[in-house]
CSV table of C-alpha atoms in Angstrom, one decimal:
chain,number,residue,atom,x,y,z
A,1484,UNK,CA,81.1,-48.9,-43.1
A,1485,UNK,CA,80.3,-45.7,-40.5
A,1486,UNK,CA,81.2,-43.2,-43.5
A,1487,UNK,CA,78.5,-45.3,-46.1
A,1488,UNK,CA,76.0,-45.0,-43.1
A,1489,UNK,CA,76.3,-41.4,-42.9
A,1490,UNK,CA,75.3,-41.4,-46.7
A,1491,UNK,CA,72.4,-44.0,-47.1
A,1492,UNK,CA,70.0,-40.8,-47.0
A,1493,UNK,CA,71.1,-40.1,-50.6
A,1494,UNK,CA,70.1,-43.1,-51.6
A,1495,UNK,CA,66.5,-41.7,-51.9
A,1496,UNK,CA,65.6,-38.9,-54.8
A,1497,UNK,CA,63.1,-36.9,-52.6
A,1498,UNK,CA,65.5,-36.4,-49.9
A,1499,UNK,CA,68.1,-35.6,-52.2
A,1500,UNK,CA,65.9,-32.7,-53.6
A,1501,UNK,CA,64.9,-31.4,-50.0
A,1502,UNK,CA,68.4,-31.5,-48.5
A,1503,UNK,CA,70.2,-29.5,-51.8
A,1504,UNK,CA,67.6,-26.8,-51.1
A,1505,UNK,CA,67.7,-27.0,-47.4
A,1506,UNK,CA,71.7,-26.3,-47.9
A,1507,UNK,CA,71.1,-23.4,-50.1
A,1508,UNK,CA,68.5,-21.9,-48.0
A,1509,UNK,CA,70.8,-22.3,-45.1
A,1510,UNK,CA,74.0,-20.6,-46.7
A,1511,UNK,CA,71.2,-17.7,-48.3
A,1512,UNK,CA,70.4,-17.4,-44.4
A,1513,UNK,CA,74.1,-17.2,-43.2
A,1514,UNK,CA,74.6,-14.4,-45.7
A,1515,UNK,CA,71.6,-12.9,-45.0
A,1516,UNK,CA,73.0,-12.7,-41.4
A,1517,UNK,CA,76.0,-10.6,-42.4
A,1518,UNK,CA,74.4,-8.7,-45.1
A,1519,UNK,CA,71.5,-7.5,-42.9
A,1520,UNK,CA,73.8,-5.8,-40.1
A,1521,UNK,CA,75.8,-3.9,-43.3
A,1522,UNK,CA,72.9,-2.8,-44.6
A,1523,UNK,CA,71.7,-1.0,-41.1
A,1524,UNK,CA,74.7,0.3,-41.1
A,1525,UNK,CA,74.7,1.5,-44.6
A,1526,UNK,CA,71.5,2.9,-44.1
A,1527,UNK,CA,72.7,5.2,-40.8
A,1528,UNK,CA,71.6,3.1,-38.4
A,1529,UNK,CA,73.3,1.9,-34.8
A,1530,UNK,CA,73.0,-0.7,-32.2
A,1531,UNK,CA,69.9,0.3,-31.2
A,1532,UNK,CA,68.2,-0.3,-35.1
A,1533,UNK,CA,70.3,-3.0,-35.9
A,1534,UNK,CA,68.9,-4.6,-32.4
A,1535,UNK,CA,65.3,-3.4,-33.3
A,1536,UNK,CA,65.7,-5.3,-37.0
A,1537,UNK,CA,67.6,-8.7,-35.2
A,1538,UNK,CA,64.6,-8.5,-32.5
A,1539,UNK,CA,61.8,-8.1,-35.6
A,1540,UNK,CA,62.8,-11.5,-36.9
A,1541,UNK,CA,63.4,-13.2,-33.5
A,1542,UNK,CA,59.4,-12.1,-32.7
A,1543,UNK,CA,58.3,-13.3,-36.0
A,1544,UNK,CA,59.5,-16.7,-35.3
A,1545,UNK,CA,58.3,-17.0,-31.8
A,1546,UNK,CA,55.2,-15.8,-32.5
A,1547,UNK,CA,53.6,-18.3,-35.0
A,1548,UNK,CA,56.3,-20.8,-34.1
A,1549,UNK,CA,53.0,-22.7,-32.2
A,1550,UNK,CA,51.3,-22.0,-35.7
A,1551,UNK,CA,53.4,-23.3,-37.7
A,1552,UNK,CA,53.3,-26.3,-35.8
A,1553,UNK,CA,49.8,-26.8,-36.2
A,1554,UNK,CA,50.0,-26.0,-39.9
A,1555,UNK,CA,52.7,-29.2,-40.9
A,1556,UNK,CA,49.7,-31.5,-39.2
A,1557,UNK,CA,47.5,-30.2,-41.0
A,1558,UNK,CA,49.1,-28.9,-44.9
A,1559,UNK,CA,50.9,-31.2,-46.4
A,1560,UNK,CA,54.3,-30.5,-45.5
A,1561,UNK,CA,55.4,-30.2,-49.2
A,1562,UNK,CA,53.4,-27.3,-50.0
A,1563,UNK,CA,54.3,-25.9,-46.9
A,1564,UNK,CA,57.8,-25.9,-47.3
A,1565,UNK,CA,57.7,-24.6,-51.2
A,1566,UNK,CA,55.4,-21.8,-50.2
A,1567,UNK,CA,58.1,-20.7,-47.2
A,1568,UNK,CA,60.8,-20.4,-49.7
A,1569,UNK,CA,58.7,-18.5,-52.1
A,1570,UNK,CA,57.6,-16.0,-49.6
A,1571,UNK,CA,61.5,-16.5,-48.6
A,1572,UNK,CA,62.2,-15.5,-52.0
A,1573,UNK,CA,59.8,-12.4,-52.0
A,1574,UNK,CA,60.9,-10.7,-49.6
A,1575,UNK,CA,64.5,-11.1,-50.1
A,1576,UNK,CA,64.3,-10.2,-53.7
A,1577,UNK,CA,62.1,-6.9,-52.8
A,1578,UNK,CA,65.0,-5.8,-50.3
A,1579,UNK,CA,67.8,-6.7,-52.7
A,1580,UNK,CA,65.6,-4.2,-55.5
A,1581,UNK,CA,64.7,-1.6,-53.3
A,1582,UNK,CA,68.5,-1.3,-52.2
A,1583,UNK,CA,70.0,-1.3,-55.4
A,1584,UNK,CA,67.0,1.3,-56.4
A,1585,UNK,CA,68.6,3.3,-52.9
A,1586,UNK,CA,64.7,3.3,-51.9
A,1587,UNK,CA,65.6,1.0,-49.0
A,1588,UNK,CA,64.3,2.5,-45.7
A,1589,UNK,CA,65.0,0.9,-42.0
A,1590,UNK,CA,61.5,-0.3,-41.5
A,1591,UNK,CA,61.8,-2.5,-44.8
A,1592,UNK,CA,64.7,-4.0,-43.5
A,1593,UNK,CA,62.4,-4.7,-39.8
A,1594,UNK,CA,59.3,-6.0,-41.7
A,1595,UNK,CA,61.9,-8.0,-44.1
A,1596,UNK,CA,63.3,-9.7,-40.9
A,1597,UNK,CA,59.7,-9.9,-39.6
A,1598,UNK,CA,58.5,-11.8,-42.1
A,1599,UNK,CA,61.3,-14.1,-42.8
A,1600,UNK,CA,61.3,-15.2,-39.1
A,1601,UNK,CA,57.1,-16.4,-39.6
A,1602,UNK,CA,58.5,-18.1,-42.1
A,1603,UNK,CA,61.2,-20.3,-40.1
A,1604,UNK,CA,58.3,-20.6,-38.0
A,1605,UNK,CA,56.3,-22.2,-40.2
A,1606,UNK,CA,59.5,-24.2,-42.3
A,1607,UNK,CA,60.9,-25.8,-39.0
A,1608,UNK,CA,58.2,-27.8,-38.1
A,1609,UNK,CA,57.3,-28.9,-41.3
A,1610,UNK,CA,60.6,-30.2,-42.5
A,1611,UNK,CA,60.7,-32.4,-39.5
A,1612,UNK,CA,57.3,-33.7,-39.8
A,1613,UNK,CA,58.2,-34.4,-44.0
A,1614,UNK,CA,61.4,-36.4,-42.5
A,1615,UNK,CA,60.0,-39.2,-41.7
A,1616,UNK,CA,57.5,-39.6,-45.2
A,1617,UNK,CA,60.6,-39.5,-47.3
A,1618,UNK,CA,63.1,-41.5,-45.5
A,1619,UNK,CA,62.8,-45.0,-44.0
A,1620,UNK,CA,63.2,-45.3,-40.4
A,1621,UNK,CA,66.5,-46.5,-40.2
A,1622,UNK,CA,68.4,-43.7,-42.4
A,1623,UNK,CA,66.8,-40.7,-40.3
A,1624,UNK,CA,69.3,-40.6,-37.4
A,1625,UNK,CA,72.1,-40.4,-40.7
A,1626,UNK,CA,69.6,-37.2,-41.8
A,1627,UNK,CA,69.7,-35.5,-38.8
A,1628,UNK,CA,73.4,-36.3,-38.4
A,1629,UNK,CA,73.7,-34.4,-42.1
A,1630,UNK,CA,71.5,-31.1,-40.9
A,1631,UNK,CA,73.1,-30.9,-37.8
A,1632,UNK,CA,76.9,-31.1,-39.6
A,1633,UNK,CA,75.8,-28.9,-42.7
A,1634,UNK,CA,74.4,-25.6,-40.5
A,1635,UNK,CA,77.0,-24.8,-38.9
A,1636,UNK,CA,79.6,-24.9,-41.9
A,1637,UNK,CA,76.9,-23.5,-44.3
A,1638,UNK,CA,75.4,-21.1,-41.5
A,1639,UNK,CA,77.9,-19.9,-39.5
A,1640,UNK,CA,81.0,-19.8,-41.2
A,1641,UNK,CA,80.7,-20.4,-45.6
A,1642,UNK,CA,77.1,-18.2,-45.6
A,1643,UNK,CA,78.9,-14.8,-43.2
A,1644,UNK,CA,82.1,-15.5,-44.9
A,1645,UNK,CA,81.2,-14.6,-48.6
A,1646,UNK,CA,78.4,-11.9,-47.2
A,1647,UNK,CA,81.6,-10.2,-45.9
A,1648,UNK,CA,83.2,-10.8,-49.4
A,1649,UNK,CA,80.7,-8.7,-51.1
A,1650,UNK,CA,79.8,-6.1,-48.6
A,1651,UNK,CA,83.8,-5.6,-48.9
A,1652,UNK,CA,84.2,-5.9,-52.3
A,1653,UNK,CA,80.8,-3.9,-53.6
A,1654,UNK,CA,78.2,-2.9,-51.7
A,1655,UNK,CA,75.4,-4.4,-48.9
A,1656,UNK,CA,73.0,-4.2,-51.8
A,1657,UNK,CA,74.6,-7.2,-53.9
A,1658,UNK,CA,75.5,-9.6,-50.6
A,1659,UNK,CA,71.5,-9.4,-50.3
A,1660,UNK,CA,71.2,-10.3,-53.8
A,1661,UNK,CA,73.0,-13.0,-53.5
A,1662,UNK,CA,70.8,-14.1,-50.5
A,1663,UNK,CA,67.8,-13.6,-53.2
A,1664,UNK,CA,70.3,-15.7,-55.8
A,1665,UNK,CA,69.8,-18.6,-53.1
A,1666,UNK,CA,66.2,-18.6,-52.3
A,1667,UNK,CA,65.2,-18.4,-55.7
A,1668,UNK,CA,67.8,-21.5,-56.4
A,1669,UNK,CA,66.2,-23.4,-53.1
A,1670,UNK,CA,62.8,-22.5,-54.4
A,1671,UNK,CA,63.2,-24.0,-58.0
A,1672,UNK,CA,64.8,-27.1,-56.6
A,1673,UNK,CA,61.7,-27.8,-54.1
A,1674,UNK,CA,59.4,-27.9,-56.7
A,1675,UNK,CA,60.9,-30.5,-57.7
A,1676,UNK,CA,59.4,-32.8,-55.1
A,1677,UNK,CA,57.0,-35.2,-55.5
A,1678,UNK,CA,53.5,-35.9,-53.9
A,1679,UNK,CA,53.4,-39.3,-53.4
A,1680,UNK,CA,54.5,-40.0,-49.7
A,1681,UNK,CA,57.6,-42.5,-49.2
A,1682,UNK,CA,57.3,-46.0,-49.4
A,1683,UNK,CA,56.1,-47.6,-46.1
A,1684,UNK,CA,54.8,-44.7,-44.8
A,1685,UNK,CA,51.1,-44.7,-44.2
A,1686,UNK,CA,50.3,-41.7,-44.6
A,1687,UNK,CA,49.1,-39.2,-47.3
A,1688,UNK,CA,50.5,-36.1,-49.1
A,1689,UNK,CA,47.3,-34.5,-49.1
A,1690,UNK,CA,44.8,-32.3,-46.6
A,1691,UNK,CA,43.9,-34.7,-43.6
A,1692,UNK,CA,40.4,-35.3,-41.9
A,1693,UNK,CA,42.4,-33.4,-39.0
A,1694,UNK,CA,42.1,-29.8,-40.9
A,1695,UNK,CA,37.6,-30.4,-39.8
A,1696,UNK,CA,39.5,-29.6,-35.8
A,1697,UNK,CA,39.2,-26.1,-34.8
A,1698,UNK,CA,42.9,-24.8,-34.2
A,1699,UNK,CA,42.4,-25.0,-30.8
A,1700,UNK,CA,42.0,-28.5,-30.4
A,1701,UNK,CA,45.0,-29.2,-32.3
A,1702,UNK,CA,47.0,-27.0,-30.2
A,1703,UNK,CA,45.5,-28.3,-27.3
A,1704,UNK,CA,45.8,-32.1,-28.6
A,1705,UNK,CA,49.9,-31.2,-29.2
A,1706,UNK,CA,50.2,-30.0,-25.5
A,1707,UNK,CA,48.9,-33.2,-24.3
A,1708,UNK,CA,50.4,-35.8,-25.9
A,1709,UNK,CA,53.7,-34.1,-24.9
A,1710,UNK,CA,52.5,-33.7,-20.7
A,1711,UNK,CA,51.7,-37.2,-21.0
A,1712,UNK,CA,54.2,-38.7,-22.6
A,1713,UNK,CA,57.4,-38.4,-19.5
A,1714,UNK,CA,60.7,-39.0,-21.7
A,1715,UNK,CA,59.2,-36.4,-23.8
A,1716,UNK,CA,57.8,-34.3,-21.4
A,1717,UNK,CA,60.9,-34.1,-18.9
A,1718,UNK,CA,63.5,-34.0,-21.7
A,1719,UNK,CA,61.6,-30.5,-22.6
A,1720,UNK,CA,61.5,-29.4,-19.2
A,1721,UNK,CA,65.7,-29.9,-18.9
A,1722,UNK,CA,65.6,-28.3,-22.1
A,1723,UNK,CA,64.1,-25.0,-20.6
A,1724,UNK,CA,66.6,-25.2,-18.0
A,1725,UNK,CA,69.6,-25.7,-20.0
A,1726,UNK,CA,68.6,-22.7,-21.8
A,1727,UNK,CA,67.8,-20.5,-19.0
A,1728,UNK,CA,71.2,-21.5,-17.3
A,1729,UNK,CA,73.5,-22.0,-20.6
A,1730,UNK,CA,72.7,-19.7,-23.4
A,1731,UNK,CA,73.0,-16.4,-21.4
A,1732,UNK,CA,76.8,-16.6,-19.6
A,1733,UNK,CA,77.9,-18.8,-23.3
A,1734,UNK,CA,76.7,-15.7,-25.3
A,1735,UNK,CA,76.9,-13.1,-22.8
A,1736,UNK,CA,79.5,-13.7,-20.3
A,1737,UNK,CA,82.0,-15.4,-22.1
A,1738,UNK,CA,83.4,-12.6,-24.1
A,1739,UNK,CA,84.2,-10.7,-20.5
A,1740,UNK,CA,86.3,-14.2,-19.7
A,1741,UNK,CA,88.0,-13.4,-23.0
A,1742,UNK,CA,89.0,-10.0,-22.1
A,1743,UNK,CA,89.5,-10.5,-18.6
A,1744,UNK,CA,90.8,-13.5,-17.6
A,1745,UNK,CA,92.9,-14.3,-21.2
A,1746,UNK,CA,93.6,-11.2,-22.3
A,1747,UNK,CA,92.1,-11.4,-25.2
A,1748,UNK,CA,89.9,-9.9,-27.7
A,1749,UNK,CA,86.6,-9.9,-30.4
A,1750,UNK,CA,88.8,-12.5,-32.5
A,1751,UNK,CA,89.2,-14.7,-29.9
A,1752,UNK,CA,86.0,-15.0,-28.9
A,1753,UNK,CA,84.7,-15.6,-32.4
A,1754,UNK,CA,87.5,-18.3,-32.1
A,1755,UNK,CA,86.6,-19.6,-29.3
A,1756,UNK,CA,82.4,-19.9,-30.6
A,1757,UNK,CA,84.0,-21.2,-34.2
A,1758,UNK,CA,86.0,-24.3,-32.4
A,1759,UNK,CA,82.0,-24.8,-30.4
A,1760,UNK,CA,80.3,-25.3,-33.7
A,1761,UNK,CA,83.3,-27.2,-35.4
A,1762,UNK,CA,82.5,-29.6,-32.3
A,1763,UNK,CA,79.3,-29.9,-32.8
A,1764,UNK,CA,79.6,-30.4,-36.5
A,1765,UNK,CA,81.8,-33.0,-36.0
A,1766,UNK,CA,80.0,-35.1,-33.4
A,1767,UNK,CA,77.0,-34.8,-35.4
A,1768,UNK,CA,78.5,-36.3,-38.6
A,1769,UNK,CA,79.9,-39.1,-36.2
A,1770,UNK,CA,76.7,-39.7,-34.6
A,1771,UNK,CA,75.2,-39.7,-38.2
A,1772,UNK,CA,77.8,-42.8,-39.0
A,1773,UNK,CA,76.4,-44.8,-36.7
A,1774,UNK,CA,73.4,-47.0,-36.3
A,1775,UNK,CA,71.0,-45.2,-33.2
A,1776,UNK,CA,72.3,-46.4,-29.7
A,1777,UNK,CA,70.2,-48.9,-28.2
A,1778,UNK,CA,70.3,-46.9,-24.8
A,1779,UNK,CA,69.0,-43.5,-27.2
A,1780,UNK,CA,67.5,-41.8,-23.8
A,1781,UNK,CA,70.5,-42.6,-21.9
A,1782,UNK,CA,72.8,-41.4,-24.4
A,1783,UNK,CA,71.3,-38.3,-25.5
A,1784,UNK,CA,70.7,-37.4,-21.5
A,1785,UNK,CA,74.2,-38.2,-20.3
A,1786,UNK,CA,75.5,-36.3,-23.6
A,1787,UNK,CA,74.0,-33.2,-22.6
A,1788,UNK,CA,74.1,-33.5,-18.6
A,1789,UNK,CA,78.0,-34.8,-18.9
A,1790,UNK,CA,79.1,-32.6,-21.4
A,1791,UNK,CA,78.0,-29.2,-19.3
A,1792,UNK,CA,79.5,-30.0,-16.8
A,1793,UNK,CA,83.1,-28.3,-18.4
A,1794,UNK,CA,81.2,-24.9,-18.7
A,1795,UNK,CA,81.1,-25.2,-14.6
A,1796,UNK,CA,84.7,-24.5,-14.6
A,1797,UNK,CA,85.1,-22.0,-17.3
A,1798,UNK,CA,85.1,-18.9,-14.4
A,1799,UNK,CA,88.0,-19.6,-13.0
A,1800,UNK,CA,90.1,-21.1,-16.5
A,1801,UNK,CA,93.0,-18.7,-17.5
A,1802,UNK,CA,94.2,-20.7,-20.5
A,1803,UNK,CA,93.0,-19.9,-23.6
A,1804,UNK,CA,93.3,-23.8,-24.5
A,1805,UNK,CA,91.0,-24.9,-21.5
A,1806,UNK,CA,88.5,-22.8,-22.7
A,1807,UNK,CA,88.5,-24.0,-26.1
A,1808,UNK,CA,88.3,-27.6,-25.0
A,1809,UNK,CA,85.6,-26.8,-22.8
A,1810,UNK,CA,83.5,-25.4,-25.7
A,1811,UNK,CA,84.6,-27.8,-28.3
A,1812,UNK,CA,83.3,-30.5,-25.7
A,1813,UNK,CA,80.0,-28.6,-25.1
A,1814,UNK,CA,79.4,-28.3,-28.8
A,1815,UNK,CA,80.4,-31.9,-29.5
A,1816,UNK,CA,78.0,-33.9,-26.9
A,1817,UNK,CA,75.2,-31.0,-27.5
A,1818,UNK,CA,75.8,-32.0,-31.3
A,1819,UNK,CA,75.4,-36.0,-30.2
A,1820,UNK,CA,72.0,-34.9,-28.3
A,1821,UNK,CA,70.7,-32.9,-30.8
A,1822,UNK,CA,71.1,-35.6,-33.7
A,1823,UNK,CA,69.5,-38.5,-31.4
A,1824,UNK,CA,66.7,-35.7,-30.1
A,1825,UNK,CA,65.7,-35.2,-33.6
A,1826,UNK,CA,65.7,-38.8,-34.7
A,1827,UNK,CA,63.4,-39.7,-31.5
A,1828,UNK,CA,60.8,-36.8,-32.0
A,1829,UNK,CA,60.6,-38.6,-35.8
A,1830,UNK,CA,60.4,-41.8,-34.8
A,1831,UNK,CA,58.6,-42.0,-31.7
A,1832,UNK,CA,56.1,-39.1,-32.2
A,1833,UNK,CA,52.5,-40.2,-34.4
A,1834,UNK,CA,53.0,-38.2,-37.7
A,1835,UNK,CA,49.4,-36.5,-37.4
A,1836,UNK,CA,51.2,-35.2,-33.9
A,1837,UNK,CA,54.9,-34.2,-35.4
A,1838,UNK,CA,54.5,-31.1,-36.3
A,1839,UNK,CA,52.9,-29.6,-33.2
A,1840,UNK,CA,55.6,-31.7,-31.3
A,1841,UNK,CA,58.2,-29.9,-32.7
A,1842,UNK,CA,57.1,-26.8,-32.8
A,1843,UNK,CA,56.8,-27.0,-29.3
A,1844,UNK,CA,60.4,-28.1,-28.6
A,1845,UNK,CA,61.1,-24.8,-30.6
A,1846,UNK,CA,59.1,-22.8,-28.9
A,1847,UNK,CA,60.4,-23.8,-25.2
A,1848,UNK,CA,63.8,-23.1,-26.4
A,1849,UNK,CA,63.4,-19.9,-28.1
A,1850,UNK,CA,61.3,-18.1,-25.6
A,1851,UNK,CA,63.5,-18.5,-22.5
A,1852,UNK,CA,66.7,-17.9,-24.8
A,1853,UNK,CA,65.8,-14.1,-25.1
A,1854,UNK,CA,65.5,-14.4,-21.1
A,1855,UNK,CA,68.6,-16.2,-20.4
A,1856,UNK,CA,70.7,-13.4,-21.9
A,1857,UNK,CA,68.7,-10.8,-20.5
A,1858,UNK,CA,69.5,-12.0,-17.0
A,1859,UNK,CA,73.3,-12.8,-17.3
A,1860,UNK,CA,74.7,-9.1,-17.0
A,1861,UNK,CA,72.8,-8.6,-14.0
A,1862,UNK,CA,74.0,-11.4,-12.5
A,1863,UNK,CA,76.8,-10.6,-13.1
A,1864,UNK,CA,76.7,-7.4,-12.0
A,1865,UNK,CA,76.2,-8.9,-8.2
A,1866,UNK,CA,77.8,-12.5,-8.5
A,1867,UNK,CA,80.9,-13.2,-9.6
A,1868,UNK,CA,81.6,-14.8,-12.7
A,1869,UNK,CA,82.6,-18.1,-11.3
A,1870,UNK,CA,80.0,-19.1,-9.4
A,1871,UNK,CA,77.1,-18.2,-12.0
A,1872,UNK,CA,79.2,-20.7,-14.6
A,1873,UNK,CA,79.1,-23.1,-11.7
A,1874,UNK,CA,75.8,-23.1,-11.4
A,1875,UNK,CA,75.2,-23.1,-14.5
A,1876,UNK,CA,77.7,-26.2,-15.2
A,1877,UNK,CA,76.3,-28.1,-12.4
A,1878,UNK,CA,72.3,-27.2,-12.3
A,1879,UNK,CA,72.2,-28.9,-15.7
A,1880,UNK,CA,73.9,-32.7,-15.5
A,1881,UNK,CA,71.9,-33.0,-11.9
A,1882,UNK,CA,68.7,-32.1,-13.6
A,1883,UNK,CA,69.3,-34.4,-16.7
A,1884,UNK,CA,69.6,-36.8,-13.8
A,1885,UNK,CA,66.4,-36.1,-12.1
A,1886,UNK,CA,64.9,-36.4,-15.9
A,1887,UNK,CA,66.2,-39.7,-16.1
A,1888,UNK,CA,65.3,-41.0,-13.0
A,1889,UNK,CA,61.5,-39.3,-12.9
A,1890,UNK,CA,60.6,-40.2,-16.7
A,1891,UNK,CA,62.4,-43.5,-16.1
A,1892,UNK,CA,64.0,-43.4,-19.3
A,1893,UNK,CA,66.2,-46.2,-19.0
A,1894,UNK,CA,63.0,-48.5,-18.6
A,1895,UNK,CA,61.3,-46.4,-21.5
A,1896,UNK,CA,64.1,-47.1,-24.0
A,1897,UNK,CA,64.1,-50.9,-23.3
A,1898,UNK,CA,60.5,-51.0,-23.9
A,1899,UNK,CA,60.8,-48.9,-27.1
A,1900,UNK,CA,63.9,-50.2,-28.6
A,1901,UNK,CA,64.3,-48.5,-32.2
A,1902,UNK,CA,67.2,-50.9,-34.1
A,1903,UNK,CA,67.1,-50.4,-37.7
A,1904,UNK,CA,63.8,-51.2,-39.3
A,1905,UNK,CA,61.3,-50.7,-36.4
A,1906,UNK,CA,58.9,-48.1,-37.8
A,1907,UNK,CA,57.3,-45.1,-36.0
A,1908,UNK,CA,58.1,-47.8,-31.9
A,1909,UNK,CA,55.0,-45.5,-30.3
A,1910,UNK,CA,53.0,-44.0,-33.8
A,1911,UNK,CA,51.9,-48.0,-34.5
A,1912,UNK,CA,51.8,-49.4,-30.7
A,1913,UNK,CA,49.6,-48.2,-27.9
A,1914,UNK,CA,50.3,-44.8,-26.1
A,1915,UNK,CA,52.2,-44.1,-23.3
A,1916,UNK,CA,50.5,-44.0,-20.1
A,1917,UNK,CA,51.3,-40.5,-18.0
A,1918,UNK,CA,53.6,-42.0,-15.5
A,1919,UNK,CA,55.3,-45.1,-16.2
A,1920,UNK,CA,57.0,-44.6,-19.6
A,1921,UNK,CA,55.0,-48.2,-20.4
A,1922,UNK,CA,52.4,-48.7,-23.1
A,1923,UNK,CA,48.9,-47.8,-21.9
A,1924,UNK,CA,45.2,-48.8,-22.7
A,1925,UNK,CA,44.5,-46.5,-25.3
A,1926,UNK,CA,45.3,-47.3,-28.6
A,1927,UNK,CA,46.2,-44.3,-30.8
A,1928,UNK,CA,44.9,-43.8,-34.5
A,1929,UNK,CA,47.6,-42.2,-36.8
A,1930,UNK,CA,46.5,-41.5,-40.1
């Protein structure tokens, strides 16, 4: 049954550990969100420190993002995680005293944010390179189905809503104690982990022969796998592009279509972004009830390409409704991408190699996201409103197209199929040549 499909991942102790703290940690980070812009507040501050505070943690995690990366090759990825929630943990719980002490200053609350963001940098990457060690093959599409259906419940609506509870009903100071209330919760359960690596994994839970590279050569080793590998590669390179064309007039530009063109308001809007992630909750647990599509590539490219092309009309809509359904459809087939993205990154990346891989996917996302939104309101400023969301719903389906076409993914997926029980199609068979998608000569050691 679809709905028993979804839950096979529980099946298996370790991942039943990682998930229960990943869902803690995730609503502690949804509160912190809340209880972070209070406590600015509280503390006399305005837009400009409460951007100066958001901006700390967005540099953190951009910065070592790369890092972090090369750190889940190279630590294993269960120390790594335990020792991001502690420092998690640390800092939280220092905030939460010094506020309830009334010690708390603004440039706590920056360095806080600072150092919580090197530590997504360095948690991201690692709990998708662990994926694969605890899970057999088959169940990790239903995993990253589970992730991508628990953040936004836990992260963007449970986590802020109870923040706002306690900043209501007592002060900043205890919603960020409960934040501390969570990491110290995630932290005790991780530690209940174990070292052994999952079965049929050949791999190790220990330090590799790859931490004897310099830094450099890892980093450099990441980069290339990923320019040489084309569905890889060119699903990256649409990835910049949806950002740079997406993110900005979605996060920017939307809430002047909810003012101007529906008459509407701040709660609309927050409507209008809640429906987005109920979409892509909901596709994600649908995709996570389902075995992996033979036609992965195909699927996850035409869900992305097909399902921006509503934003392209979202200028000109006057109907609350048509909005909505636009969203919800761009949150549900970015939710079905997402889930089959993940999945392929575990399953078709070497494990020495996973981490970097995905830190890099985070990194090409995160740096032109800041960009995106910094160009929107001058745009729009000179364009009108319709034509930048057509572009911006058009540019993207044609250039998952060209991705399709010049990475010749259709080809790719038939010669990497990945039905239930193939293990790890391109870590165990030889590696992709640079331009055909086919296996090449070389034959790549995974250890």
């Amino acid at each position: 049954m679809p709905a028993l499909r979804a839950l096979r991942p529980f099946a298996h102790r370790e991942y039943r550990v990682l998930i229960t703290a990943l869902a803690i940690s995730i609503f502690g980070s949804g509160m912190w969100a809340v209880a972070m812009v209070y406590e600015v507040i509280h503390l006399g501050g305005g837009p400009l420190e409460l951007s100066i505070v958001a901006a700390a943690g967005s540099v953190g995690l951009v910065t070592f993002l790369l890092a972090g990366g090369i750190a889940a090759d190279r630590v294993p990825q269960r120390l790594l995680i335990i020792a991001v929630e502690g420092a998690n943990l640390a800092v939280v719980a220092t905030v939460s005293g010094l506020a309830m002490a009334g010690l708390l200053e603004l440039w706590h609350l920056a360095l806080g944010a600072f150092v919580l963001g090197v530590g997504a940098a360095f948690f991201f990457p690692a709990y998708s390179a662990i994926l694969p060690r605890i899970l057999p093959p088959e169940d990790l599409l239903a995993a990253n189905g589970l992730e991508g259906t628990m953040r936004p419940l836990l992260q963007q609506a449970a986590g802020p809503a109870v923040a706002g509870i306690l900043v209501a009903a007592l002060s900043p100071a205890y919603a960020v104690t409960g934040v501390a209330a969570c990491h110290l919760l995630a932290f005790a359960i991780l530690n209940l982990l174990h070292r052994q690596p999952a079965a049929g994994a050949e791999v190790q839970d220990g330090p590799s022969q790859r931490a004897k590279t310099s830094l450099r050569h890892d980093l450099r080793e990441g980069v290339s796998y990923t320019v040489r590998t084309p569905w890889l590669l060119w699903t990256l390179l649409w990835a910049c592009i949806s950002v740079l064309f997406l993110i900005g007039p979605i996060e920017v530009l939307v809430p002047f279509v909810v003012r101007d063109q529906l008459g509407g308001d701040a709660r609309m809007f927050g409507f209008l972004l809640a429906i987005m992630g109920v979409g892509g909750a909901a596709a994600s647990l649908a995709t996570a009830s389902f075995p992996l599509p033979r036609r992965y590539l195909t699927v996850m490219m035409v869900s992305w390409g097909a399902g921006s092309l509503p934003i392209a009309a979202v200028g000109i809509m006057d109907s609350f409704w048509a909005v909505a359904a636009a969203l919800f459809i761009f949150g549900a087939t970015g939710g079905v991408g997402m889930v089959i993205w993940g999945t392929l990154l575990q399953r078709r990346v070497p494990p020495h190699l996973l981490g970097r891989v995905s830190s890099l996917d985070f990194f090409v996302s995160l740096a032109l996201m800041p960009v995106s939104m910094a160009l929107s309101g001058p745009a729009a400023e000179v364009l009108p409103l319709w034509l930048i969301f057509l572009v911006a719903g058009t540019v993207c389906p044609v250039m998952a197209v060209v991705a399709m076409v010049v990475a010749r993914m259709p080809a790719d997926e038939l010669a990497h199929p990945l039905a239930d029980g193939d293990d790890f199609a391109d870590a165990t068979a030889p590696a992709e040549s640079s331009g055909s998608g086919q296996p090449g000569p070389e034959q790549r050691g995974v250890i």
